[in-house]
PDB file of C-alpha atoms in Angstrom:
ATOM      1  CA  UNK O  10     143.784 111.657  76.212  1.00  0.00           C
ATOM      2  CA  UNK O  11     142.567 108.228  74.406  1.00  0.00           C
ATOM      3  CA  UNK O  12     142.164 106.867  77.653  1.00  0.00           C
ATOM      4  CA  UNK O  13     140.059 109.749  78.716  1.00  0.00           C
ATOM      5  CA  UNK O  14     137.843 109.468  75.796  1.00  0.00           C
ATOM      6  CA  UNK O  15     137.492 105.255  76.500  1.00  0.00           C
ATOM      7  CA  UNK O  16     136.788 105.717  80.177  1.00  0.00           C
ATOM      8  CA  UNK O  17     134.091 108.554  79.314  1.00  0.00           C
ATOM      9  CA  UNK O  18     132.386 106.075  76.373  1.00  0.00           C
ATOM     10  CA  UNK O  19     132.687 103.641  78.940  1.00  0.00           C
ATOM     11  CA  UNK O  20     130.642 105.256  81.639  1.00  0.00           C
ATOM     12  CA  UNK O  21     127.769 106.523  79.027  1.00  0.00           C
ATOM     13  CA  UNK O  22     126.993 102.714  78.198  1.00  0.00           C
ATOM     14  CA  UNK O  23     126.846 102.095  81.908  1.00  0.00           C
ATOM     15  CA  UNK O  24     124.424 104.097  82.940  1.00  0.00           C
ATOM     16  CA  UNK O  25     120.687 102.994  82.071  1.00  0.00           C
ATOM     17  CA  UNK O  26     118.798 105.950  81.591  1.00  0.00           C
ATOM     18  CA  UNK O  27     115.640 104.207  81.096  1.00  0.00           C
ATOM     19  CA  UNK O  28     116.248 101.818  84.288  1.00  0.00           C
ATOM     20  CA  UNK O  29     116.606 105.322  85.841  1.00  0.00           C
ATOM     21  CA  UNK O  30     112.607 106.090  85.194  1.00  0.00           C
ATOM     22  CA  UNK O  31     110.391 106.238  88.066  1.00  0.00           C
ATOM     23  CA  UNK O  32     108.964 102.354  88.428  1.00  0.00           C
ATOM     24  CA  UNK O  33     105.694 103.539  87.791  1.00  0.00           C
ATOM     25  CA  UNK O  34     106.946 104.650  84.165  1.00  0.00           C
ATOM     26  CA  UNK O  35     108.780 101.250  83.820  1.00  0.00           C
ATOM     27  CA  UNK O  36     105.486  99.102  84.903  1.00  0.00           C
ATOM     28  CA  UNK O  37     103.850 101.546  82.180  1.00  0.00           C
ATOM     29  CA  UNK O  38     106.368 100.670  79.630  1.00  0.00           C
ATOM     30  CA  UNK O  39     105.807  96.981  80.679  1.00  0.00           C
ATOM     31  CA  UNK O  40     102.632  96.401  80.131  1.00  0.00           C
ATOM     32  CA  UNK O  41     102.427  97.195  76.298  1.00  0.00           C
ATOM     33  CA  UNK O  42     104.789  93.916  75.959  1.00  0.00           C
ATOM     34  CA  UNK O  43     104.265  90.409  75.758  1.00  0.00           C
ATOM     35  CA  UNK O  44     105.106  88.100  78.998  1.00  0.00           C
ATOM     36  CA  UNK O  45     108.247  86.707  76.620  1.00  0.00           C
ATOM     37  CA  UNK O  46     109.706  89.903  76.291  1.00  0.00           C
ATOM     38  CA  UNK O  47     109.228  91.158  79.888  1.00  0.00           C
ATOM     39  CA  UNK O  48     110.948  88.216  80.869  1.00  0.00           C
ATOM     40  CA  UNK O  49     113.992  88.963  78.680  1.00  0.00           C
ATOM     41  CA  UNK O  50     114.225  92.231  80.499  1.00  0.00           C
ATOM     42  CA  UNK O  51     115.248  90.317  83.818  1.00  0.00           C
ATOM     43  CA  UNK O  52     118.891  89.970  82.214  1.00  0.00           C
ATOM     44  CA  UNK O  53     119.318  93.729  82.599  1.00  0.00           C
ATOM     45  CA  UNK O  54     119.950  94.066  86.438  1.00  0.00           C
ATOM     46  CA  UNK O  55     117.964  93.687  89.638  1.00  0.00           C
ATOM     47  CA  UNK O  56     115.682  96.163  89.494  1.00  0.00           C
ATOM     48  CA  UNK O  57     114.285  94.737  86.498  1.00  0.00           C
ATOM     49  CA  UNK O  58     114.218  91.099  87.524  1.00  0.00           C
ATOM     50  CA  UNK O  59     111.985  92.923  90.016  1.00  0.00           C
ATOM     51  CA  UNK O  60     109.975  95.060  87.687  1.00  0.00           C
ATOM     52  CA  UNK O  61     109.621  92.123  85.394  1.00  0.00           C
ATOM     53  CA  UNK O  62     107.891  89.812  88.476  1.00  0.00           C
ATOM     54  CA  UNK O  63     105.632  92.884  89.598  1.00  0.00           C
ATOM     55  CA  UNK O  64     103.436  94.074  86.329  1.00  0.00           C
ATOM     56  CA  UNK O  65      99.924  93.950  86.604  1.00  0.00           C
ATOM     57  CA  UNK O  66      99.363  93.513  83.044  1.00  0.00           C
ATOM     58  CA  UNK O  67      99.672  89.753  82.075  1.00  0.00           C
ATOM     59  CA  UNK O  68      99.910  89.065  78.437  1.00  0.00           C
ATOM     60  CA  UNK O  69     100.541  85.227  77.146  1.00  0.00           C
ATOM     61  CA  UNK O  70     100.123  85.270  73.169  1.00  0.00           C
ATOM     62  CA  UNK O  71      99.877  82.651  71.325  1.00  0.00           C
ATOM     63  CA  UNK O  72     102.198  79.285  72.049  1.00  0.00           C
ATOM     64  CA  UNK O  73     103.457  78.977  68.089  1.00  0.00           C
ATOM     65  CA  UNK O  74     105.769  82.097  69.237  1.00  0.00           C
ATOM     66  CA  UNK O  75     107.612  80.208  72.131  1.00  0.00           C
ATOM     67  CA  UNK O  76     107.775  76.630  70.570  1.00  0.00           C
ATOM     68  CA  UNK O  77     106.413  73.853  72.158  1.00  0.00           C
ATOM     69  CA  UNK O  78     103.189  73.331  73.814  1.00  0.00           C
ATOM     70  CA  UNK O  79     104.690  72.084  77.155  1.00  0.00           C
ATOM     71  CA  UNK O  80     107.353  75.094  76.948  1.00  0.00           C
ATOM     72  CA  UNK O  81     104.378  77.803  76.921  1.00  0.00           C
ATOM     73  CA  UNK O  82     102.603  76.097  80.075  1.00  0.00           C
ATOM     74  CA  UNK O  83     105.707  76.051  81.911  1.00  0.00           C
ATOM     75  CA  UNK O  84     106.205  79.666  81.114  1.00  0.00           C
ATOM     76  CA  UNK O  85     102.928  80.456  82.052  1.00  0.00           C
ATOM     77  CA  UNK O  86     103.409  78.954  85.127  1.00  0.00           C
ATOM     78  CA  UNK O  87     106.744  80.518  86.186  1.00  0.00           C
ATOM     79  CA  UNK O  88     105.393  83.719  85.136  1.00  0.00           C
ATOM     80  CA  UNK O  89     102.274  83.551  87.667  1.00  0.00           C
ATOM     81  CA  UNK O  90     104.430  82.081  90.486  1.00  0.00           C
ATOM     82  CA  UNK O  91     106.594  84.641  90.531  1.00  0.00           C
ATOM     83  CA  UNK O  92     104.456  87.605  89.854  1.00  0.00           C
ATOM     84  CA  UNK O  93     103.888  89.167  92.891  1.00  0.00           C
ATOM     85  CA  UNK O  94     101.395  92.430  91.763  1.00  0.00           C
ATOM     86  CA  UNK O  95      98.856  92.982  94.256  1.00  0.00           C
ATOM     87  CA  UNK O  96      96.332  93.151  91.747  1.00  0.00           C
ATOM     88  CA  UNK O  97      96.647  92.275  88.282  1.00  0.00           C
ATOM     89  CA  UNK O  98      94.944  94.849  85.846  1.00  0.00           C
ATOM     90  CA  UNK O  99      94.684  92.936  82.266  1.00  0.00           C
ATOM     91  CA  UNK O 100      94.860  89.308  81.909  1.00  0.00           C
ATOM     92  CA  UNK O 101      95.279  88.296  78.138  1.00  0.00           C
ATOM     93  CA  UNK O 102      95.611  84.472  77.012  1.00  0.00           C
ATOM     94  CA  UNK O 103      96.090  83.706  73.779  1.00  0.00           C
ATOM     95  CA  UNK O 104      95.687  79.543  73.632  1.00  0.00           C
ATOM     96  CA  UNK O 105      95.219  76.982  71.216  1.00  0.00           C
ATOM     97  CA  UNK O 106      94.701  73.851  72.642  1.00  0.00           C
ATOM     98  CA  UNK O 107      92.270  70.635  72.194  1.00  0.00           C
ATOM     99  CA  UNK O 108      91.431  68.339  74.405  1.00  0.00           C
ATOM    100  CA  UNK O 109      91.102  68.020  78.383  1.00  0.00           C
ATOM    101  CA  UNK O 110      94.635  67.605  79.356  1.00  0.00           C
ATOM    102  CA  UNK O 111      95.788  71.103  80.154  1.00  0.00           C
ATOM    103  CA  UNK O 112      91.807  72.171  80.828  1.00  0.00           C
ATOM    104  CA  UNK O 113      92.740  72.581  84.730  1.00  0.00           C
ATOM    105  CA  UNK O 114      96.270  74.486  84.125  1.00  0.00           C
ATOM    106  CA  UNK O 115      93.904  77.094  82.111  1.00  0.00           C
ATOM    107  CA  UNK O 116      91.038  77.276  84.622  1.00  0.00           C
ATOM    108  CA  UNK O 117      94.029  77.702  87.714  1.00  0.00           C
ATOM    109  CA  UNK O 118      95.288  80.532  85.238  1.00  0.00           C
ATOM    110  CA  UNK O 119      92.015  82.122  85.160  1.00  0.00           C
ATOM    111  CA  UNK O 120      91.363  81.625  88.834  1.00  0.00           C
ATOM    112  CA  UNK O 121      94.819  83.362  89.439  1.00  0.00           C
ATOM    113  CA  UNK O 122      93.951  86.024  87.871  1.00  0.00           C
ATOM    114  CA  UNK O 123      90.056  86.308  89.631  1.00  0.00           C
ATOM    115  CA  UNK O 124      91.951  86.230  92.795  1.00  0.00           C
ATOM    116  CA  UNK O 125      94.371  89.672  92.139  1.00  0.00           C
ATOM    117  CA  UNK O 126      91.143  91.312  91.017  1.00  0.00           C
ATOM    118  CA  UNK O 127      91.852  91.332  87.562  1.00  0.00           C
ATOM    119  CA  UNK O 128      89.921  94.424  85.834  1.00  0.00           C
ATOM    120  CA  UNK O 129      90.579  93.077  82.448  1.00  0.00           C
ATOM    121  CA  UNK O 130      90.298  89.671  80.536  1.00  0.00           C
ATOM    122  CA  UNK O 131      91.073  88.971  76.959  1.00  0.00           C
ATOM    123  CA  UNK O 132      90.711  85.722  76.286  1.00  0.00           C
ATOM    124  CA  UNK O 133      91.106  83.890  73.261  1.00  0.00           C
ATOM    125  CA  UNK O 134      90.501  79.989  72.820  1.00  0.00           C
ATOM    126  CA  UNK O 135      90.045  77.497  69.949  1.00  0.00           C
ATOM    127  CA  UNK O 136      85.930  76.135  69.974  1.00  0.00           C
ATOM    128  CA  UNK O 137      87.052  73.059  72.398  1.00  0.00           C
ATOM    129  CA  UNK O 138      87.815  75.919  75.250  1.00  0.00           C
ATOM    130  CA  UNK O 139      84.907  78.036  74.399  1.00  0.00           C
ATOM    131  CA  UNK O 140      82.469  75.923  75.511  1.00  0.00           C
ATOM    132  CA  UNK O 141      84.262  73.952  77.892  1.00  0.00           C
ATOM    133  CA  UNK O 142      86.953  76.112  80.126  1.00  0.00           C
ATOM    134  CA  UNK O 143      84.586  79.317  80.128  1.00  0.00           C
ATOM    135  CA  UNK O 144      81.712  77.727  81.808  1.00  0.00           C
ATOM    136  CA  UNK O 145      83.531  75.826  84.687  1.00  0.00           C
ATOM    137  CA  UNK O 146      86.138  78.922  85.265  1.00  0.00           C
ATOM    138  CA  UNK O 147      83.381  81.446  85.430  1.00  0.00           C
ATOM    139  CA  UNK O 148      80.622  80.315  88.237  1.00  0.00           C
ATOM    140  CA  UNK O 149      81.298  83.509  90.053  1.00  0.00           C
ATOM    141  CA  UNK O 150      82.854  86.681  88.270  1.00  0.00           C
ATOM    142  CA  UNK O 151      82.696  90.059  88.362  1.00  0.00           C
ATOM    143  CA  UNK O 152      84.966  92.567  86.209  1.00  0.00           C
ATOM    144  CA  UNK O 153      84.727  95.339  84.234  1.00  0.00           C
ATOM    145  CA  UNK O 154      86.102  93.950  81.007  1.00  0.00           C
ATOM    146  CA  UNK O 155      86.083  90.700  79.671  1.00  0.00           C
ATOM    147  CA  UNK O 156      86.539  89.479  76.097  1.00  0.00           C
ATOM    148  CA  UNK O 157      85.931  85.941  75.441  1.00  0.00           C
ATOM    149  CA  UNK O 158      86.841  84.939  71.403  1.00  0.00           C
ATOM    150  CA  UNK O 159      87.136  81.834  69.397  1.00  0.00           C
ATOM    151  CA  UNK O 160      90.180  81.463  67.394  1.00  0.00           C
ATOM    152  CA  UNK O 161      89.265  81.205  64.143  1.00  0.00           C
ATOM    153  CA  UNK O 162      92.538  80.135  62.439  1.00  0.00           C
ATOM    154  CA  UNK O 163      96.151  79.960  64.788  1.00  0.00           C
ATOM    155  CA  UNK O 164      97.299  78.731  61.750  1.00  0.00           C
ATOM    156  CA  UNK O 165     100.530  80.835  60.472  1.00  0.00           C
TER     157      UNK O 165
END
């Protein structure tokens, strides 16, 4: 009888009854969370190492919650290369960065993101990024929503 019960606890914590949502519902889920935390979902199974590399809503928040500054541009990276959404919906960047030396990793983020027809695209820079990445990434743009905002303070 004990080993009933163990074999019956057993098979409840196997089964995933929120991997067992339609993918739609999953994608939905998805896109309320940060990039970081999709990514974590990967470890689940299969299907979500798929789900995780096919959400159209792309949201990077600010690099003091990953560590260093290299580590969030190689996450970024990874992230894009392997998403494979037809068309990404909302494309948020949270980045606080001076200087030229990552200027053309933002402006191939942003052109990414122009290419899969992004609808959305929250974007928020310190002053150096403001008024240099923004004009040279946006010759030729049309959306319905973008939001462009100086950092004020990514202080903690």
């Amino acid at each position: 009888m004990a080993e009933t019960l163990a074999r019956k606890a057993t098979k409840r914590i196997e089964y995933d009854r929120l991997g067992s949502l339609p993918d739609n519902v999953l994608h939905h889920i998805l896109s309320f969370l940060d990039m970081k935390d999709v990514f974590l979902t990967r470890k689940l199974s299969r299907k979500w190492w798929k789900l995780s590399t096919s959400v159209s809503n792309l949201n990077f928040d600010n690099p003091k919650q990953l560590g260093e500054d290299a580590d969030f541009i190689k996450f970024i990276n990874l992230a894009l290369i392997h998403n494979t959404a037809r068309k990404i919906d909302k494309f948020r960047l949270s980045f606080d960065y001076d200087g030229t030396e990552h200027l053309p990793a933002v402006i191939s983020w942003i052109n990414f993101a122009m290419n899969k027809g992004v609808q959305g695209l929250d974007l928020e820079f310190n002053k150096y990024y403001v008024s240099h990445a923004i004009p040279v990434a946006f010759t030729a743009i049309q959306m319905r929503n973008v939001d462009i905002t100086e950092a004020q303070d990514f202080a903690d």
